[in-house]
mmCIF file of C-alpha atoms and ligand atoms in Angstrom:
data_model
loop_
_atom_site.group_PDB
_atom_site.id
_atom_site.type_symbol
_atom_site.label_atom_id
_atom_site.label_comp_id
_atom_site.label_asym_id
_atom_site.label_seq_id
_atom_site.Cartn_x
_atom_site.Cartn_y
_atom_site.Cartn_z
ATOM 1 C CA MET A 1 31.362 16.192 21.956
ATOM 2 C CA ARG A 2 30.762 19.391 23.828
ATOM 3 C CA THR A 3 32.353 20.764 26.959
ATOM 4 C CA LEU A 4 30.196 22.979 29.042
ATOM 5 C CA PRO A 5 31.675 25.693 31.199
ATOM 6 C CA VAL A 6 31.653 24.755 34.866
ATOM 7 C CA ASN A 7 29.603 27.738 35.993
ATOM 8 C CA PHE A 8 26.917 26.979 33.498
ATOM 9 C CA LEU A 9 26.946 23.347 34.482
ATOM 10 C CA LEU A 10 26.534 24.210 38.146
ATOM 11 C CA LEU A 11 23.694 26.517 37.471
ATOM 12 C CA LEU A 12 21.977 23.904 35.383
ATOM 13 C CA SER A 13 22.542 21.210 37.906
ATOM 14 C CA VAL A 14 21.005 23.173 40.761
ATOM 15 C CA TRP A 15 18.013 23.972 38.647
ATOM 16 C CA SER A 16 17.620 20.476 37.412
ATOM 17 C CA VAL A 17 17.672 19.056 40.917
ATOM 18 C CA CYS A 18 14.703 21.298 41.642
ATOM 19 C CA VAL A 19 12.912 19.958 38.614
ATOM 20 C CA TRP A 20 13.430 16.360 39.679
ATOM 21 C CA ALA A 21 12.243 17.124 43.203
ATOM 22 C CA ASP A 22 9.294 19.018 41.848
ATOM 23 C CA SER A 23 7.792 16.651 39.408
ATOM 24 C CA GLY A 24 9.580 13.418 40.125
ATOM 25 C CA ARG A 25 9.732 12.612 36.452
ATOM 26 C CA ILE A 26 11.525 13.676 33.315
ATOM 27 C CA ARG A 27 10.556 16.957 31.805
ATOM 28 C CA GLN A 28 11.520 17.527 28.251
ATOM 29 C CA LYS A 29 13.247 20.794 28.917
ATOM 30 C CA ARG A 30 16.156 21.491 26.644
ATOM 31 C CA ALA A 31 17.686 23.691 29.327
ATOM 32 C CA TRP A 32 18.986 20.812 31.362
ATOM 33 C CA ILE A 33 19.977 18.530 28.560
ATOM 34 C CA ILE A 34 23.752 18.400 28.646
ATOM 35 C CA ASP A 35 24.239 16.507 25.481
ATOM 36 C CA SER A 36 22.404 14.746 22.734
ATOM 37 C CA PHE A 37 23.507 11.806 20.617
ATOM 38 C CA SER A 38 21.921 9.763 17.910
ATOM 39 C CA ILE A 39 21.830 6.063 17.167
ATOM 40 C CA GLU A 40 21.194 4.811 13.670
ATOM 41 C CA GLU A 41 18.638 2.002 13.784
ATOM 42 C CA GLU A 42 19.641 -1.502 12.694
ATOM 43 C CA HIS A 43 23.323 -0.736 13.368
ATOM 44 C CA PRO A 44 25.014 -4.084 12.750
ATOM 45 C CA GLY A 45 27.544 -3.763 15.605
ATOM 46 C CA PRO A 46 29.813 -5.360 16.758
ATOM 47 C CA PHE A 47 28.448 -4.604 20.212
ATOM 48 C CA PRO A 48 29.076 -2.741 22.363
ATOM 49 C CA TYR A 49 30.191 0.212 20.290
ATOM 50 C CA LYS A 50 31.067 3.710 21.376
ATOM 51 C CA LEU A 51 28.361 6.272 20.724
ATOM 52 C CA GLY A 52 30.118 9.326 22.150
ATOM 53 C CA LYS A 53 31.631 10.824 25.228
ATOM 54 C CA ILE A 54 30.237 13.244 27.767
ATOM 55 C CA GLU A 55 32.897 15.809 28.586
ATOM 56 C CA LEU A 56 32.670 16.965 32.186
ATOM 57 C CA ASP A 57 34.608 18.796 34.802
ATOM 58 C CA LYS A 58 37.375 16.685 36.363
ATOM 59 C CA SER A 59 35.852 17.040 39.820
ATOM 60 C CA LEU A 60 32.881 14.882 38.798
ATOM 61 C CA VAL A 61 33.090 11.109 39.284
ATOM 62 C CA ASN A 62 30.884 7.987 39.626
ATOM 63 C CA PHE A 63 28.829 8.472 36.513
ATOM 64 C CA VAL A 64 25.476 6.723 36.443
ATOM 65 C CA LEU A 65 22.733 6.596 33.802
ATOM 66 C CA HIS A 66 19.037 5.991 34.437
ATOM 67 C CA GLY A 67 15.988 6.035 32.212
ATOM 68 C CA GLN A 68 14.994 4.755 28.786
ATOM 69 C CA GLY A 69 17.582 2.453 27.291
ATOM 70 C CA VAL A 70 19.055 1.648 30.713
ATOM 71 C CA ASP A 71 16.618 0.677 33.459
ATOM 72 C CA GLU A 72 13.447 1.700 31.637
ATOM 73 C CA ASP A 73 12.139 0.131 28.415
ATOM 74 C CA PRO A 74 13.778 -0.552 26.071
ATOM 75 C CA LYS A 75 16.208 -1.810 28.753
ATOM 76 C CA ASN A 76 19.913 -2.686 28.612
ATOM 77 C CA ILE A 77 20.777 -0.789 25.481
ATOM 78 C CA LEU A 78 23.112 1.834 26.909
ATOM 79 C CA SER A 79 25.882 2.067 29.475
ATOM 80 C CA ILE A 80 28.440 4.644 30.570
ATOM 81 C CA THR A 81 32.089 4.111 31.468
ATOM 82 C CA ASP A 82 34.175 5.835 34.153
ATOM 83 C CA THR A 83 35.499 8.162 31.502
ATOM 84 C CA GLY A 84 32.028 9.276 30.370
ATOM 85 C CA GLU A 85 31.923 7.146 27.254
ATOM 86 C CA ILE A 86 28.426 6.048 26.240
ATOM 87 C CA ARG A 87 28.177 2.588 24.779
ATOM 88 C CA VAL A 88 25.464 0.862 22.758
ATOM 89 C CA HIS A 89 24.855 -2.824 23.474
ATOM 90 C CA LYS A 90 21.966 -3.750 21.171
ATOM 91 C CA LYS A 91 20.373 -3.027 17.836
ATOM 92 C CA MET A 92 17.634 -0.403 17.839
ATOM 93 C CA ASP A 93 14.548 -0.462 15.634
ATOM 94 C CA TYR A 94 13.096 2.897 14.654
ATOM 95 C CA GLU A 95 9.732 1.346 13.867
ATOM 96 C CA ILE A 96 9.394 -0.368 17.267
ATOM 97 C CA ASP A 97 11.489 1.557 19.769
ATOM 98 C CA PRO A 98 10.850 5.112 20.941
ATOM 99 C CA LYS A 99 12.157 7.715 18.502
ATOM 100 C CA VAL A 100 13.984 9.492 21.353
ATOM 101 C CA LEU A 101 15.428 8.048 24.552
ATOM 102 C CA LEU A 102 15.324 10.327 27.576
ATOM 103 C CA LEU A 103 17.927 9.647 30.245
ATOM 104 C CA LYS A 104 19.156 11.027 33.550
ATOM 105 C CA PHE A 105 22.832 11.397 34.087
ATOM 106 C CA GLU A 106 24.221 11.507 37.631
ATOM 107 C CA ALA A 107 27.700 12.269 38.913
ATOM 108 C CA ILE A 108 29.238 13.103 42.266
ATOM 109 C CA ASN A 109 31.545 16.016 42.923
ATOM 110 C CA LYS A 110 34.440 14.390 44.752
ATOM 111 C CA SER A 111 35.383 17.670 46.456
ATOM 112 C CA ASN A 112 32.051 18.200 48.238
ATOM 113 C CA ASN A 113 30.072 14.961 47.571
ATOM 114 C CA GLU A 114 27.277 16.911 45.934
ATOM 115 C CA VAL A 115 25.207 15.026 43.368
ATOM 116 C CA THR A 116 24.838 16.544 39.924
ATOM 117 C CA ARG A 117 21.858 15.399 37.869
ATOM 118 C CA LEU A 118 21.416 16.257 34.217
ATOM 119 C CA GLY A 119 19.322 15.195 31.297
ATOM 120 C CA LEU A 120 20.524 13.345 28.242
ATOM 121 C CA GLU A 121 18.684 12.850 24.979
ATOM 122 C CA ILE A 122 19.400 10.160 22.410
ATOM 123 C CA LYS A 123 17.654 10.216 19.064
ATOM 124 C CA ILE A 124 17.023 7.109 16.960
ATOM 125 C CA LEU A 125 17.656 7.688 13.275
ATOM 126 C CA ASP A 126 15.529 5.947 10.706
ATOM 127 C CA ILE A 127 17.141 4.093 7.836
ATOM 128 C CA ASN A 128 15.366 2.910 4.711
ATOM 129 C CA ASP A 129 14.626 -0.637 5.797
ATOM 130 C CA HIS A 130 11.013 -0.957 4.638
ATOM 131 C CA ALA A 131 9.555 -1.136 1.169
ATOM 132 C CA PRO A 132 6.165 0.437 0.591
ATOM 133 C CA LYS A 133 3.508 -2.255 0.972
ATOM 134 C CA PHE A 134 0.210 -2.475 -0.894
ATOM 135 C CA GLN A 135 -2.908 -3.116 1.136
ATOM 136 C CA LYS A 136 -3.731 -5.971 -1.266
ATOM 137 C CA SER A 137 -1.508 -7.991 -3.558
ATOM 138 C CA VAL A 138 -4.357 -8.327 -6.066
ATOM 139 C CA TYR A 139 -7.138 -5.855 -6.758
ATOM 140 C CA GLU A 140 -10.050 -6.661 -9.019
ATOM 141 C CA VAL A 141 -12.762 -4.518 -10.530
ATOM 142 C CA THR A 142 -15.394 -4.871 -13.251
ATOM 143 C CA VAL A 143 -16.221 -1.899 -15.437
ATOM 144 C CA ASP A 144 -18.694 -1.441 -18.230
ATOM 145 C CA GLU A 145 -17.106 -0.963 -21.631
ATOM 146 C CA SER A 146 -18.988 2.346 -21.839
ATOM 147 C CA HIS A 147 -16.991 3.633 -18.791
ATOM 148 C CA ALA A 148 -15.956 7.202 -19.561
ATOM 149 C CA GLN A 149 -12.293 8.078 -19.987
ATOM 150 C CA ASP A 150 -10.681 10.082 -17.152
ATOM 151 C CA LYS A 151 -13.216 8.612 -14.753
ATOM 152 C CA SER A 152 -11.738 6.618 -11.846
ATOM 153 C CA VAL A 153 -11.456 2.864 -12.395
ATOM 154 C CA LEU A 154 -9.910 1.717 -9.107
ATOM 155 C CA THR A 155 -7.843 3.051 -6.199
ATOM 156 C CA VAL A 156 -4.901 1.206 -4.657
ATOM 157 C CA LEU A 157 -3.410 1.929 -1.251
ATOM 158 C CA ALA A 158 0.119 1.463 0.077
ATOM 159 C CA THR A 159 2.037 2.291 3.257
ATOM 160 C CA ASP A 160 5.721 2.523 4.153
ATOM 161 C CA ASP A 161 6.810 1.863 7.730
ATOM 162 C CA ASP A 162 9.807 4.192 7.458
ATOM 163 C CA ASP A 163 9.592 7.785 8.663
ATOM 164 C CA SER A 164 6.933 9.355 6.440
ATOM 165 C CA GLU A 165 8.479 12.779 7.035
ATOM 166 C CA THR A 166 11.535 11.695 5.029
ATOM 167 C CA ASN A 167 12.226 10.319 1.572
ATOM 168 C CA ASN A 168 12.815 6.879 3.102
ATOM 169 C CA GLY A 169 9.141 6.655 3.958
ATOM 170 C CA THR A 170 7.582 8.409 0.957
ATOM 171 C CA PHE A 171 6.902 6.691 -2.333
ATOM 172 C CA SER A 172 5.383 7.060 -5.763
ATOM 173 C CA PHE A 173 3.228 4.819 -7.934
ATOM 174 C CA THR A 174 3.915 3.807 -11.514
ATOM 175 C CA ILE A 175 2.231 1.450 -13.933
ATOM 176 C CA LYS A 176 4.877 -1.114 -14.883
ATOM 177 C CA SER A 177 2.864 -3.096 -17.436
ATOM 178 C CA VAL A 178 -0.553 -3.580 -18.986
ATOM 179 C CA THR A 179 -1.583 -6.928 -20.482
ATOM 180 C CA PRO A 180 -2.846 -7.234 -23.154
ATOM 181 C CA LYS A 181 -1.598 -4.147 -24.958
ATOM 182 C CA THR A 182 -4.419 -2.724 -27.068
ATOM 183 C CA ASP A 183 -4.404 0.504 -29.047
ATOM 184 C CA ASN A 184 -7.829 1.692 -27.865
ATOM 185 C CA VAL A 185 -6.914 2.523 -24.244
ATOM 186 C CA GLU A 186 -4.007 3.907 -22.262
ATOM 187 C CA PHE A 187 -4.045 3.466 -18.498
ATOM 188 C CA TYR A 188 -2.490 5.973 -16.109
ATOM 189 C CA ILE A 189 -2.263 6.414 -12.343
ATOM 190 C CA GLN A 190 -2.609 9.522 -10.212
ATOM 191 C CA GLN A 191 -1.305 9.721 -6.661
ATOM 192 C CA GLN A 192 -2.861 11.330 -3.620
ATOM 193 C CA LYS A 193 -0.543 10.782 -0.631
ATOM 194 C CA GLU A 194 -0.717 7.026 -0.005
ATOM 195 C CA SER A 195 -3.389 6.187 -2.564
ATOM 196 C CA GLY A 196 -3.153 5.820 -6.329
ATOM 197 C CA THR A 197 -6.152 5.994 -8.640
ATOM 198 C CA ILE A 198 -6.139 4.287 -12.017
ATOM 199 C CA TYR A 199 -7.772 6.005 -14.990
ATOM 200 C CA PHE A 200 -7.580 5.546 -18.755
ATOM 201 C CA LYS A 201 -7.655 7.560 -21.911
ATOM 202 C CA GLY A 202 -9.522 6.229 -24.932
ATOM 203 C CA CYS A 203 -12.405 3.796 -25.223
ATOM 204 C CA LEU A 204 -12.794 0.389 -23.687
ATOM 205 C CA ASN A 205 -13.887 -2.233 -26.148
ATOM 206 C CA TYR A 206 -14.927 -5.689 -25.018
ATOM 207 C CA GLU A 207 -14.166 -7.033 -28.471
ATOM 208 C CA LYS A 208 -10.516 -5.913 -28.093
ATOM 209 C CA ALA A 209 -9.960 -7.081 -24.528
ATOM 210 C CA GLN A 210 -12.273 -8.644 -21.991
ATOM 211 C CA LYS A 211 -9.780 -8.206 -19.178
ATOM 212 C CA TYR A 212 -6.672 -6.132 -18.452
ATOM 213 C CA THR A 213 -3.967 -7.032 -15.974
ATOM 214 C CA VAL A 214 -2.169 -3.931 -14.752
ATOM 215 C CA LEU A 215 1.009 -4.188 -12.683
ATOM 216 C CA VAL A 216 1.400 -1.210 -10.338
ATOM 217 C CA GLU A 217 4.622 -0.438 -8.502
ATOM 218 C CA ALA A 218 5.152 1.626 -5.352
ATOM 219 C CA LYS A 219 8.774 2.732 -4.918
ATOM 220 C CA ASP A 220 10.164 4.838 -2.094
ATOM 221 C CA LYS A 221 12.464 7.810 -2.618
ATOM 222 C CA GLY A 222 15.321 6.630 -0.357
ATOM 223 C CA GLU A 223 18.565 8.485 -1.019
ATOM 224 C CA LYS A 224 20.941 5.541 -0.771
ATOM 225 C CA ILE A 225 18.650 2.712 -1.784
ATOM 226 C CA GLN A 226 15.111 2.638 -3.067
ATOM 227 C CA LEU A 227 12.770 -0.137 -2.049
ATOM 228 C CA SER A 228 9.672 -1.130 -3.963
ATOM 229 C CA SER A 229 6.849 -3.632 -4.269
ATOM 230 C CA THR A 230 4.118 -4.341 -6.801
ATOM 231 C CA SER A 231 0.433 -5.183 -6.871
ATOM 232 C CA THR A 232 -1.713 -6.660 -9.634
ATOM 233 C CA VAL A 233 -4.880 -4.905 -10.719
ATOM 234 C CA ILE A 234 -7.353 -6.950 -12.730
ATOM 235 C CA ILE A 235 -9.857 -4.922 -14.710
ATOM 236 C CA ASN A 236 -12.730 -6.954 -16.145
ATOM 237 C CA ILE A 237 -14.627 -5.351 -18.988
ATOM 238 C CA LEU A 238 -18.351 -5.853 -19.208
ATOM 239 C CA ASP A 239 -19.781 -6.290 -22.704
ATOM 240 C CA ASN A 240 -22.226 -3.570 -23.459
ATOM 241 C CA ASN A 241 -24.082 -5.455 -26.252
ATOM 242 C CA ASN A 242 -23.266 -2.817 -28.807
ATOM 243 C CA ASN A 243 -23.890 -5.028 -31.836
ATOM 244 C CA LEU A 244 -27.281 -6.186 -33.076
ATOM 245 C CA PRO A 245 -27.753 -9.680 -34.460
ATOM 246 C CA GLU A 246 -28.448 -9.749 -38.179
ATOM 247 C CA PHE A 247 -30.122 -12.481 -40.141
ATOM 248 C CA SER A 248 -27.772 -13.970 -42.635
ATOM 249 C CA GLY A 249 -29.228 -16.072 -45.408
ATOM 250 C CA LYS A 250 -32.936 -15.905 -46.150
ATOM 251 C CA PRO A 251 -35.053 -18.844 -45.113
ATOM 252 C CA GLY A 252 -37.291 -19.954 -47.909
ATOM 253 C CA PRO A 253 -40.701 -21.619 -47.515
ATOM 254 C CA GLU A 254 -40.506 -24.933 -45.704
ATOM 255 C CA LYS A 255 -42.855 -27.866 -45.825
ATOM 256 C CA VAL A 256 -44.119 -29.809 -42.835
ATOM 257 C CA LYS A 257 -46.027 -33.039 -43.036
ATOM 258 C CA GLU A 258 -49.373 -32.968 -41.259
ATOM 259 C CA ARG A 259 -49.812 -34.902 -38.001
ATOM 260 C CA GLU A 260 -46.096 -34.648 -37.303
ATOM 261 C CA ALA A 261 -44.846 -33.058 -34.125
ATOM 262 C CA GLY A 262 -41.396 -32.540 -32.581
ATOM 263 C CA VAL A 263 -39.697 -32.167 -35.937
ATOM 264 C CA GLU A 264 -37.221 -29.505 -36.800
ATOM 265 C CA VAL A 265 -38.584 -27.321 -39.563
ATOM 266 C CA LEU A 266 -35.757 -24.924 -40.214
ATOM 267 C CA ARG A 267 -32.721 -23.181 -38.832
ATOM 268 C CA LEU A 268 -32.305 -19.420 -38.878
ATOM 269 C CA GLN A 269 -28.790 -18.052 -39.097
ATOM 270 C CA VAL A 270 -27.713 -14.799 -37.509
ATOM 271 C CA THR A 271 -24.407 -13.046 -37.135
ATOM 272 C CA ASP A 272 -23.554 -10.866 -34.146
ATOM 273 C CA LYS A 273 -20.343 -8.895 -33.854
ATOM 274 C CA ASP A 274 -20.290 -9.159 -30.039
ATOM 275 C CA VAL A 275 -17.820 -11.688 -28.713
ATOM 276 C CA ARG A 276 -18.808 -15.236 -29.619
ATOM 277 C CA GLY A 277 -20.306 -17.063 -26.665
ATOM 278 C CA SER A 278 -20.861 -13.891 -24.608
ATOM 279 C CA LYS A 279 -24.248 -12.842 -23.273
ATOM 280 C CA ALA A 280 -24.312 -9.977 -25.752
ATOM 281 C CA TRP A 281 -23.648 -12.378 -28.624
ATOM 282 C CA LYS A 282 -26.357 -14.867 -27.785
ATOM 283 C CA ALA A 283 -29.485 -14.401 -29.893
ATOM 284 C CA LYS A 284 -33.003 -14.765 -28.586
ATOM 285 C CA TYR A 285 -35.738 -15.670 -31.072
ATOM 286 C CA ILE A 286 -39.395 -14.868 -30.658
ATOM 287 C CA ILE A 287 -42.237 -16.037 -32.888
ATOM 288 C CA TYR A 288 -45.048 -13.615 -33.703
ATOM 289 C CA GLY A 289 -48.394 -14.549 -35.214
ATOM 290 C CA ASP A 290 -48.445 -18.178 -34.037
ATOM 291 C CA LYS A 291 -51.698 -17.915 -32.061
ATOM 292 C CA LYS A 292 -52.244 -21.679 -31.849
ATOM 293 C CA GLU A 293 -48.733 -22.165 -30.498
ATOM 294 C CA ILE A 294 -47.870 -24.735 -33.104
ATOM 295 C CA PHE A 295 -44.218 -23.780 -33.276
ATOM 296 C CA LYS A 296 -41.457 -23.190 -30.829
ATOM 297 C CA ILE A 297 -38.099 -21.650 -31.453
ATOM 298 C CA GLU A 298 -34.904 -22.226 -29.480
ATOM 299 C CA THR A 299 -31.388 -20.961 -29.755
ATOM 300 C CA ASP A 300 -28.590 -23.371 -30.566
ATOM 301 C CA PRO A 301 -26.021 -22.533 -27.819
ATOM 302 C CA VAL A 302 -23.090 -23.322 -30.082
ATOM 303 C CA THR A 303 -24.034 -21.901 -33.455
ATOM 304 C CA ASN A 304 -26.515 -19.247 -32.253
ATOM 305 C CA GLU A 305 -28.970 -20.516 -34.844
ATOM 306 C CA GLY A 306 -32.708 -20.347 -34.239
ATOM 307 C CA ILE A 307 -34.199 -23.834 -34.403
ATOM 308 C CA LEU A 308 -37.848 -23.848 -35.368
ATOM 309 C CA THR A 309 -39.782 -26.971 -34.432
ATOM 310 C CA VAL A 310 -43.385 -28.061 -34.665
ATOM 311 C CA VAL A 311 -44.840 -28.864 -31.267
ATOM 312 C CA LYS A 312 -48.498 -29.441 -32.204
ATOM 313 C CA PRO A 313 -49.395 -31.650 -35.173
ATOM 314 C CA MET A 314 -51.199 -29.747 -37.858
ATOM 315 C CA ASP A 315 -54.256 -30.967 -39.707
ATOM 316 C CA TYR A 316 -54.067 -30.204 -43.376
HETATM 317 C C1 NAG B 1 32.862 20.612 42.967
HETATM 318 O O1 NAG B 1 32.954 21.092 44.259
HETATM 319 C C2 NAG B 1 33.972 22.077 44.431
HETATM 320 C C3 NAG B 1 34.041 22.428 45.912
HETATM 321 O O2 NAG B 1 32.790 22.781 46.429
HETATM 322 C C4 NAG B 1 33.649 23.302 43.569
HETATM 323 O O3 NAG B 1 34.657 24.245 43.663
HETATM 324 C C5 NAG B 1 33.505 22.831 42.096
HETATM 325 O O4 NAG B 1 33.116 23.903 41.283
HETATM 326 C C6 NAG B 1 32.485 21.704 41.991
HETATM 327 N N1 NAG B 1 32.479 21.240 40.641
HETATM 328 C C7 NAG B 1 31.313 21.049 39.938
HETATM 329 C C8 NAG B 1 31.459 20.597 38.531
HETATM 330 O O5 NAG B 1 30.206 21.263 40.394
HETATM 331 C C1 NAG B 2 17.358 7.233 4.957
HETATM 332 O O1 NAG B 2 17.948 5.970 5.002
HETATM 333 C C2 NAG B 2 19.355 5.966 4.872
HETATM 334 C C3 NAG B 2 19.812 4.510 4.886
HETATM 335 O O2 NAG B 2 19.159 3.780 3.879
HETATM 336 C C4 NAG B 2 19.973 6.752 5.996
HETATM 337 O O3 NAG B 2 21.365 6.785 5.847
HETATM 338 C C5 NAG B 2 19.431 8.174 5.980
HETATM 339 O O4 NAG B 2 19.921 8.883 7.070
HETATM 340 C C6 NAG B 2 17.914 8.136 6.042
HETATM 341 N N1 NAG B 2 17.410 9.486 5.852
HETATM 342 C C7 NAG B 2 16.618 10.082 6.727
HETATM 343 C C8 NAG B 2 16.257 11.476 6.398
HETATM 344 O O5 NAG B 2 16.210 9.534 7.750
#
C-alpha cells in the first residue's frame, strides 16, 4: 500500500488524461501507474479475497475500474470497493491468462467534480504447477554394436509450461535406470537447454545385451516442490557378425549308392559364437568343385548344420 502526495497525484492525473485523449488506449507508461499488485495463479480462494487497497486523497470518490480483468478479457476477475479495496473473484492461470493485467482507475473529486484517471498494473505470479513433459513417452533407436563410445545415441526433448525464466520452469535430466545392467557399457545423458542426449562409455556387445531399456527423468528445480516425469528409451543393438563359424568335427568319407537321388549324405557341424538364431549366427554353406551339380547343401535352421544331399543320381 502506497500513499501518493496529492500534488504528485494531480500532476499525474492531468498528464494521464492527455494520454488517454491522445491515443485512446492504454500506454504502458510507468509514470501514470499509481499502484501495482500481484496475484498468485491458482489461488484457491475463498472468493472474493482482498488483494490490496489503493490509498487516495479523501476528496476522491466513486471509484471505478476498467480494462483487463474487469470489462476486458479475462473479464470479471477484479472489482473495487468504495474504500479502494481491490478484490479478486476468480482463479487466475499463469499459463493461459495474460502475465500482466493493465487497468484504468477512475475517481471523481467531490469538491470540483473533476475526473481523475490513473493506470493500475496487476502482475500474475507463476507457481510450480506443471511437471516437465517429454515429447514422447517412448523413444526407440537401433545402433550397431560397433557404435563408438561418446558418440550420440539418441536425443530426448522435454518442455515445462511454467515460467522458463524461473526454477519452476527449468529442469534437468537424469538416467534413473538401465535394464539389463551389463559391465561393458555405462550410459550417460548430457543436457542442452530442453534436450538431453544419451551417450555411453565402453563397448556395446550384442552377445551381452541385444536391447537396453533406459528410463530417463526430467525434474524441475522448483523451490517448494519439484515436479518430474519419465520417458523410456529403447536401444536396440544390431549384431555386427563379429564371430566366424568354425567347423566342429571332421566329416569322414561318405558312401552314396548309385542311382539314388534326394538322399541325405552327411551333416556338417559348425559353431558360431554370435547369438544363436541371429542373422550373424546363421551359417551359409557353398559347395565348390561340383560342376555337374550333383549335390546341394542347405542349412538346418535349428541346428545350423549343413545338410548335404544328392540331387542327381550318379552312375558308378
Ligand atoms: C479536489 O478538488 C479540490 C478543489 O478544486 C482541490 O483543492 C483538491 O486538491 C482536489 N483533490 C485532488 C485529489 O485532485
Ligand atoms: C515457484 O513456485 C512456487 C510455488 O510452487 C511459488 O511460491 C514461487 O513464487 C514460484 N517462483 C517463481 C520465481 O515464480
